Amino acid sequence: MSEERDWATHREAKANKLSAMSSTIDGKFAKTSDAKAILEGLIAPGDKVVLEGDNQKQATFLSKTLASVDPAKVHDLHMIMSSISRPEHLDIFEDGIASKMDFSFAGPQSTRVSQMIADGTLKVGDIHTYLELYARLYIDLIPNVVLVAADKVDRDGNLYTGYNTEETPVIVESAAFHDGIVIVQANEVVDKLPRVDIPADWVDVIIPADEPYQLEPLFTRDPQNITELQILMAMMAIRGIYEKHNVQSVNHGVGFNTAAIELLLPTYGEQLGLKGKIVPNWEVNPTPTLIPAIESGWVQSIHSFGGEVGMEKYIAARPDVFFVGKDGTMRSNRAFGQMAGQYALDMFVGSTLQIDQYGNSSTVTNGRLSGFGGAPNMGSNPTGRRHSTPAWQSLRPDNDPLGKGQKLVVQMVETFGSNKRPVFVDSLDAVEVRKEAKLQNVPIMIYSEDTTHIVTEEGIAYLYKTSSMAERQAAIEAIAGVTPVGLRSDPAVVKDLRARGIVAFPEDLGVNRNQATRSLLAAQNMEDLVKWSKGLYNPPAKFRSWS
Amino acid sequence: MEKMHFNYAATQPIERPVHIGVVASGDLEVIMKPTDKKESELNIVTGSDGFKEVWQNVLNRFFDRYPLLADFEINDFGATPGVVNLRLTQAMEALKDEQ
Amino acid sequence: MNSLWIFPGQGGQNAGMLQNVDKTLRGHVEDLLGLKLLDTDSAYQDSVQLQVGIELLQVAQVNAMQAAGLKPHLVAGHSLGVFAAAYAIGSLAQDDLFRVVKRRAELMQGAYPQGYGMGVVVGLSRAEVEALVAQVNRPEHPVYASNQNAEDQTALSGELAAIDQVVTLAKANGAVLARRLKVPVPSHSPLMAKVGTQLAAAMADVTLQKPAGIYLTNYSGRAVRQVAPVREDLSNNLAHPVYFEAMMGVAHDYEPDSIVNFSPGRPFRKVLGQKFGDLHQVNLDQMSVSDAAFLLTKWERGTY
């Protein structure tokens, strides 16, 4: 007679681990000074560990503590992280605590990540978009331990994550319901939470942190730095894309190009008579440059992936627009935001560092492996979409009886980057980086087939209208300036493309280049934004130059 | 400091002078004046040496699209090709606006 | 405080640069090494006077900064500057520094008496420069791509005639600028390997401590926290390019909140602007240590 299989091995292992640490854990609470012992006791060699590592929020106390554990006790960890953001996220590899990493974004550590992969100190499972990584937490990257951060915690162990909830719920759920161990660093322990974001039942250990978790204002752009070229491109985008396709819902990738669009809605958009006609619904972080448009009545709703430092009071005072709890503070959710960005938006507008002759774009350049983050998700056409909106439908090909619409994916770039090197290139640096970083595929951010429009200072290429790759390339060449790609442009071909509406120069759109001045911006500096917000917006120190 | 000189065949004479752009880092001034000559003549002064080929490319592209017949004086302070294109096309537009 | 301290090498020196250096320290160094520092233009033609002089200036500034309660989180030396960098981060002891630097200068002085030196190419990528170098480099006429001070700024090291050939090719291939540099030694190339070996031997009895922060290596452009790569950098950086652009790139990942540029000169303005934008910087070539200390403390408190 064969032995009965034990079907509860994970549960038993977890119970054993927690009971072995019972002298250091009171209810769910451990002392700050016991943090190292807790991690050494609850994390086993070879464990899959999620460390928060969000785009904005960093569980700094836990990451520093993890970097201090004894590699003899805790080693060969398989790390799963949305964002490699802090030096100690990589120190743990040099020091023999971790050996493998699956991640999405590495922007803040892109140089060191590249170097460590080249040196063999960092072994990468793969690079993902945010949504892909969250999805794998439920399939084949199910974590043994998750290390997350919360704002406030009550005596029962319920968590309040507030504005910067980001991906904490999706991470915690994957561990809580598969016998993973959930360890939380908390800024504060209080008697009563503003509201419960994550229930105590999902949480195993809470450690009060020695300092508040790190939070960066990543989505704030000072209007002072917006250039006339960006203003011209923004005017073309509003006229030639937002208006033309009747866009109702949008995500703006972070950057100065999109900040310029936001600040031109109340002025240029108003001149065009577009208020109330376009973009009432947004999936975007609460960026301050949206304040004038919100105050002027352009915006009905904004759902956000995360918060933005300094915007708290403004958001709390505008609950009709933002997603605000009964308690009056915002809740964000990156997983749902990415899902919405994928399926529920008419358009994505972003920028990039390089575009090749075919229209593929990448932010990965030699020596800097920045990963993907959310952009490929937002900047791709979801073939699983079925519902129709006017903008999506307007891209439906004429000649296909079984055809359907397409998401607008817009890349906005100047032909030359700030380093004076061409953005349009024959071959992406990413092709070389694939070899250097030993990746399976070239790390392309947005593929040509998903890119429907490219906007440069020369004009707009309506790529979705092209009927062959050769025509697509010609359209790109027409607006690629004097880059190696643009220099191949044939004036006769450009004339034809313009006549057929595949390429538009400013004059074809009725956009006046001499109107592209900074005075067209609804706000020209941070002080203007504060005024628009009626004093509710509180810029972080690094953006304050006048007080 | 570099001085460059270019000539371009052109077909659209301008009727009045125009001055666009600013004397500022990363920017340039374009001054266009009507001419009796059969070709456009350009005199460029720049603080960024070694970019003659880039200027040639920018100007080829501009004159392909907008063959304005004029005398051009350009004072450049390290503008990128995109900014050069902006100022030249703004000058072109300013002329159209009043014609 | 998360500050990046940068120590230049040769190039920015000038007569009289030692006049404000602490007299006790200067006297101690002169006694220790058995020489008198003349601090004149003609003296700075001599390798020992120049290298010891520059390092004395930098060490004096480090001491003054430390006396004001300041320390670095990251240090980056360029060529000769690695010694003061190692000192500032707590790896190299003061007297050891001066003995080793004197020896380094003596070894370099004799290495290549004539016909060798360095050049620079601006406006091409390193890969493009390396392709041109490969066309010219031969055992009898060696030339190498050496220091990388910015993305589009690559130095050349080798025989002067070979350097001139690469310079000509570079200009014909779109370089914005290409010319010889006023450096009489093919530094930071394999041609200096023997000097590196000799210097490593001279350093055999020098103890190094673990850096109290991050040390950025010339030879690999990496951020390191261990002694072994620091030792390699100090003894052997002459045989390898200074990967300064990579050093600044990885330093950026540590998000320093200020940069302190030590004397002499201001050679890194462009690459620092490219990598760090308008991050707070002080320049000890133009500002007293006490003024610098005041600013750095003010910035750390988050007041402007």
Short mmCIF file of C-alpha atoms in Angstrom, two decimals, chain C residues 24-265:
data_model
loop_
_atom_site.label_atom_id
_atom_site.label_comp_id
_atom_site.label_asym_id
_atom_site.label_seq_id
_atom_site.Cartn_x
_atom_site.Cartn_y
_atom_site.Cartn_z
CA THR C 24 52.78 71.47 8.54
CA LEU C 25 51.53 68.92 6.09
CA ARG C 26 53.76 70.24 3.33
CA GLY C 27 56.79 70.17 5.59
CA HIS C 28 55.97 66.65 6.70
CA VAL C 29 55.68 65.41 3.12
CA GLU C 30 58.93 67.10 2.08
CA ASP C 31 60.73 65.48 5.02
CA LEU C 32 59.11 62.12 4.37
CA LEU C 33 60.16 62.06 0.71
CA GLY C 34 63.43 63.95 1.09
CA LEU C 35 62.59 66.64 -1.44
CA LYS C 36 61.57 70.29 -1.64
CA LEU C 37 58.38 71.14 -3.55
CA LEU C 38 59.19 74.19 -5.68
CA ASP C 39 55.66 74.90 -7.02
CA THR C 40 56.92 76.61 -10.18
CA ASP C 41 56.14 76.10 -13.86
CA SER C 42 59.58 74.73 -14.59
CA ALA C 43 59.41 72.42 -11.56
CA TYR C 44 56.18 70.98 -12.94
CA GLN C 45 58.06 69.70 -15.97
CA ASP C 46 59.45 67.13 -13.54
CA SER C 47 57.16 64.17 -12.95
CA VAL C 48 57.88 63.82 -9.21
CA GLN C 49 57.33 67.52 -8.46
CA LEU C 50 54.09 67.43 -10.46
CA GLN C 51 52.53 64.24 -9.12
CA VAL C 52 53.53 64.78 -5.48
CA GLY C 53 52.44 68.42 -5.76
CA ILE C 54 48.98 67.55 -7.07
CA GLU C 55 48.43 64.83 -4.51
CA LEU C 56 49.59 67.12 -1.70
CA LEU C 57 47.05 69.71 -2.80
CA GLN C 58 44.25 67.13 -2.90
CA VAL C 59 45.18 65.50 0.44
CA ALA C 60 45.29 68.91 2.11
CA GLN C 61 41.80 69.65 0.78
CA VAL C 62 40.49 66.26 1.94
CA ASN C 63 41.91 66.89 5.42
CA ALA C 64 40.25 70.30 5.56
CA MET C 65 36.91 68.85 4.44
CA GLN C 66 37.13 66.12 7.06
CA ALA C 67 37.98 68.66 9.71
CA ALA C 68 34.76 70.43 8.73
CA GLY C 69 32.89 67.18 9.40
CA LEU C 70 32.38 66.17 5.78
CA LYS C 71 33.02 62.84 4.14
CA PRO C 72 32.27 61.24 0.79
CA HIS C 73 29.93 58.36 0.03
CA LEU C 74 31.49 57.88 -3.43
CA VAL C 75 35.01 58.71 -4.63
CA ALA C 76 36.28 58.92 -8.20
CA GLY C 77 39.91 59.65 -9.01
CA HIS C 78 41.08 60.22 -12.57
CA SER C 79 44.50 58.71 -13.29
CA LEU C 80 46.79 60.20 -10.64
CA GLY C 81 43.73 61.28 -8.64
CA VAL C 82 42.96 57.68 -7.62
CA PHE C 83 45.41 58.01 -4.75
CA ALA C 84 43.66 60.93 -3.11
CA ALA C 85 40.37 59.16 -3.81
CA ALA C 86 41.57 56.04 -2.00
CA TYR C 87 42.76 58.24 0.86
CA ALA C 88 39.46 60.10 1.11
CA ILE C 89 37.45 56.87 1.30
CA GLY C 90 39.70 55.50 4.03
CA SER C 91 41.54 52.81 2.06
CA LEU C 92 45.02 54.31 1.77
CA ALA C 93 47.04 55.84 4.62
CA GLN C 94 48.49 59.32 4.16
CA ASP C 95 52.20 58.58 4.31
CA ASP C 96 51.82 55.47 2.15
CA LEU C 97 50.10 57.65 -0.43
CA PHE C 98 53.03 60.03 -0.80
CA ARG C 99 55.67 57.30 -0.89
CA VAL C 100 53.78 55.41 -3.58
CA VAL C 101 53.06 58.48 -5.68
CA LYS C 102 56.73 59.49 -5.65
CA ARG C 103 57.66 56.00 -6.81
CA ARG C 104 54.98 56.11 -9.53
CA ALA C 105 56.31 59.41 -10.83
CA GLU C 106 59.88 58.11 -10.93
CA LEU C 107 58.81 55.01 -12.83
CA MET C 108 56.79 57.06 -15.31
CA GLN C 109 59.57 59.61 -15.86
CA GLY C 110 61.94 56.98 -17.18
CA ALA C 111 59.46 54.91 -19.12
CA TYR C 112 59.12 56.71 -22.46
CA PRO C 113 61.68 59.46 -22.98
CA GLN C 114 60.64 60.54 -26.48
CA GLY C 115 58.26 60.05 -29.36
CA TYR C 116 55.26 58.89 -27.33
CA GLY C 117 52.23 60.60 -25.92
CA MET C 118 48.48 61.00 -26.11
CA GLY C 119 45.75 62.47 -28.28
CA VAL C 120 42.00 62.99 -28.16
CA VAL C 121 39.08 62.45 -30.56
CA VAL C 122 35.76 64.19 -30.02
CA GLY C 123 32.50 63.44 -31.81
CA LEU C 124 32.87 59.73 -32.56
CA SER C 125 31.78 56.76 -30.45
CA ARG C 126 34.39 54.60 -28.76
CA ALA C 127 33.60 51.76 -31.18
CA GLU C 128 34.24 54.09 -34.12
CA VAL C 129 37.56 55.27 -32.66
CA GLU C 130 38.62 51.69 -31.95
CA ALA C 131 37.93 50.80 -35.59
CA LEU C 132 40.23 53.61 -36.75
CA VAL C 133 42.90 52.67 -34.22
CA ALA C 134 42.79 49.09 -35.50
CA GLN C 135 43.66 50.39 -38.96
CA VAL C 136 46.83 52.07 -37.69
CA ASN C 137 48.10 50.10 -34.71
CA ARG C 138 51.19 47.93 -35.37
CA PRO C 139 53.86 46.62 -32.98
CA GLU C 140 56.42 49.11 -34.36
CA HIS C 141 53.91 51.97 -34.33
CA PRO C 142 51.55 51.29 -31.46
CA VAL C 143 48.44 53.31 -30.71
CA TYR C 144 45.45 52.47 -28.51
CA ALA C 145 42.06 53.91 -27.65
CA SER C 146 42.53 54.90 -24.05
CA ASN C 147 40.60 57.18 -21.67
CA GLN C 148 36.85 57.58 -22.09
CA ASN C 149 36.00 60.88 -20.50
CA ALA C 150 32.59 61.34 -22.10
CA GLU C 151 30.45 59.33 -24.47
CA ASP C 152 31.87 61.12 -27.50
CA GLN C 153 35.35 61.85 -26.16
CA THR C 154 37.98 59.14 -26.52
CA ALA C 155 41.69 59.59 -25.79
CA LEU C 156 44.50 57.96 -27.75
CA SER C 157 47.79 56.70 -26.32
CA GLY C 158 50.87 55.49 -28.13
CA GLU C 159 53.58 56.54 -30.54
CA LEU C 160 53.08 60.12 -31.67
CA ALA C 161 53.38 59.32 -35.39
CA ALA C 162 50.67 56.67 -35.03
CA ILE C 163 48.51 59.05 -33.03
CA ASP C 164 48.82 61.64 -35.81
CA GLN C 165 47.61 59.04 -38.32
CA VAL C 166 44.55 58.24 -36.23
CA VAL C 167 43.86 61.96 -35.82
CA THR C 168 43.87 62.39 -39.61
CA LEU C 169 41.54 59.42 -40.09
CA ALA C 170 39.24 60.70 -37.36
CA LYS C 171 38.85 64.11 -39.01
CA ALA C 172 38.09 62.42 -42.33
CA ASN C 173 35.47 60.27 -40.63
CA GLY C 174 33.33 62.95 -39.03
CA ALA C 175 35.17 63.77 -35.81
CA VAL C 176 34.32 67.23 -34.55
CA LEU C 177 37.82 67.57 -33.13
CA ALA C 178 40.97 65.43 -33.11
CA ARG C 179 44.46 66.39 -31.98
CA ARG C 180 47.51 65.58 -29.84
CA LEU C 181 47.41 66.28 -26.12
CA LYS C 182 50.28 67.86 -24.18
CA VAL C 183 51.06 64.58 -22.41
CA PRO C 184 54.55 63.13 -23.02
CA VAL C 185 53.78 59.56 -21.90
CA PRO C 186 51.47 56.94 -23.50
CA SER C 187 49.51 56.67 -20.25
CA HIS C 188 46.58 54.34 -19.83
CA SER C 189 47.64 51.87 -22.49
CA PRO C 190 49.30 48.43 -22.47
CA LEU C 191 52.57 50.25 -23.18
CA MET C 192 52.62 51.12 -19.46
CA ALA C 193 52.18 47.52 -18.29
CA LYS C 194 55.75 47.26 -17.03
CA VAL C 195 55.34 50.39 -14.89
CA GLY C 196 52.20 48.83 -13.46
CA THR C 197 54.03 45.66 -12.49
CA GLN C 198 56.80 47.64 -10.86
CA LEU C 199 54.37 49.82 -8.98
CA ALA C 200 52.41 46.79 -7.76
CA ALA C 201 55.67 45.39 -6.39
CA ALA C 202 56.43 48.70 -4.69
CA MET C 203 52.97 48.57 -3.09
CA ALA C 204 53.32 45.00 -1.85
CA ASP C 205 53.93 46.09 1.74
CA VAL C 206 51.27 48.81 1.75
CA THR C 207 48.15 47.84 3.70
CA LEU C 208 44.81 48.94 2.28
CA GLN C 209 41.55 49.14 4.25
CA LYS C 210 38.07 48.35 3.01
CA PRO C 211 36.57 51.53 1.51
CA ALA C 212 34.19 53.33 3.89
CA GLY C 213 31.83 53.90 1.00
CA ILE C 214 32.01 53.35 -2.75
CA TYR C 215 35.28 53.53 -4.70
CA LEU C 216 34.92 53.94 -8.46
CA THR C 217 37.67 52.17 -10.42
CA ASN C 218 39.46 53.64 -13.44
CA TYR C 219 40.44 50.30 -14.93
CA SER C 220 36.93 48.81 -15.09
CA GLY C 221 34.55 51.73 -14.48
CA ARG C 222 32.93 49.81 -11.64
CA ALA C 223 31.63 50.73 -8.18
CA VAL C 224 33.52 48.57 -5.65
CA ARG C 225 33.42 48.05 -1.91
CA GLN C 226 36.38 45.67 -1.56
CA VAL C 227 40.14 46.13 -1.19
CA ALA C 228 41.36 43.98 -4.09
CA PRO C 229 40.00 46.13 -6.92
CA VAL C 230 41.24 49.28 -5.14
CA ARG C 231 44.74 47.82 -5.04
CA GLU C 232 44.49 46.87 -8.73
CA ASP C 233 43.42 50.41 -9.59
CA LEU C 234 46.22 52.08 -7.65
CA SER C 235 49.00 49.91 -8.98
CA ASN C 236 47.77 49.19 -12.48
CA ASN C 237 45.47 51.95 -13.68
CA LEU C 238 48.28 53.24 -15.90
CA ALA C 239 48.06 50.15 -18.10
CA HIS C 240 44.31 50.49 -18.67
CA PRO C 241 42.03 53.21 -20.04
CA VAL C 242 40.38 55.42 -17.47
CA TYR C 243 36.72 54.55 -17.98
CA PHE C 244 35.62 57.83 -16.49
CA GLU C 245 32.31 58.04 -18.36
CA ALA C 246 31.35 54.59 -17.02
CA MET C 247 32.44 55.64 -13.52
CA MET C 248 30.14 58.65 -13.70
CA GLY C 249 27.35 56.54 -15.16
CA VAL C 250 27.40 54.05 -12.32
CA ALA C 251 27.91 56.85 -9.77
CA HIS C 252 24.64 58.29 -11.05
CA ASP C 253 22.86 55.08 -10.01
CA TYR C 254 23.79 55.89 -6.40
CA GLU C 255 21.92 59.19 -6.67
CA PRO C 256 24.48 61.42 -4.95
CA ASP C 257 23.02 64.68 -3.72
CA SER C 258 26.17 66.70 -4.28
CA ILE C 259 29.47 66.63 -6.15
CA VAL C 260 32.76 68.00 -4.82
CA ASN C 261 35.38 68.72 -7.49
CA PHE C 262 38.88 68.75 -6.02
CA SER C 263 41.80 70.73 -7.45
CA PRO C 264 43.48 71.30 -9.78
CA GLY C 265 41.38 72.59 -12.67
#
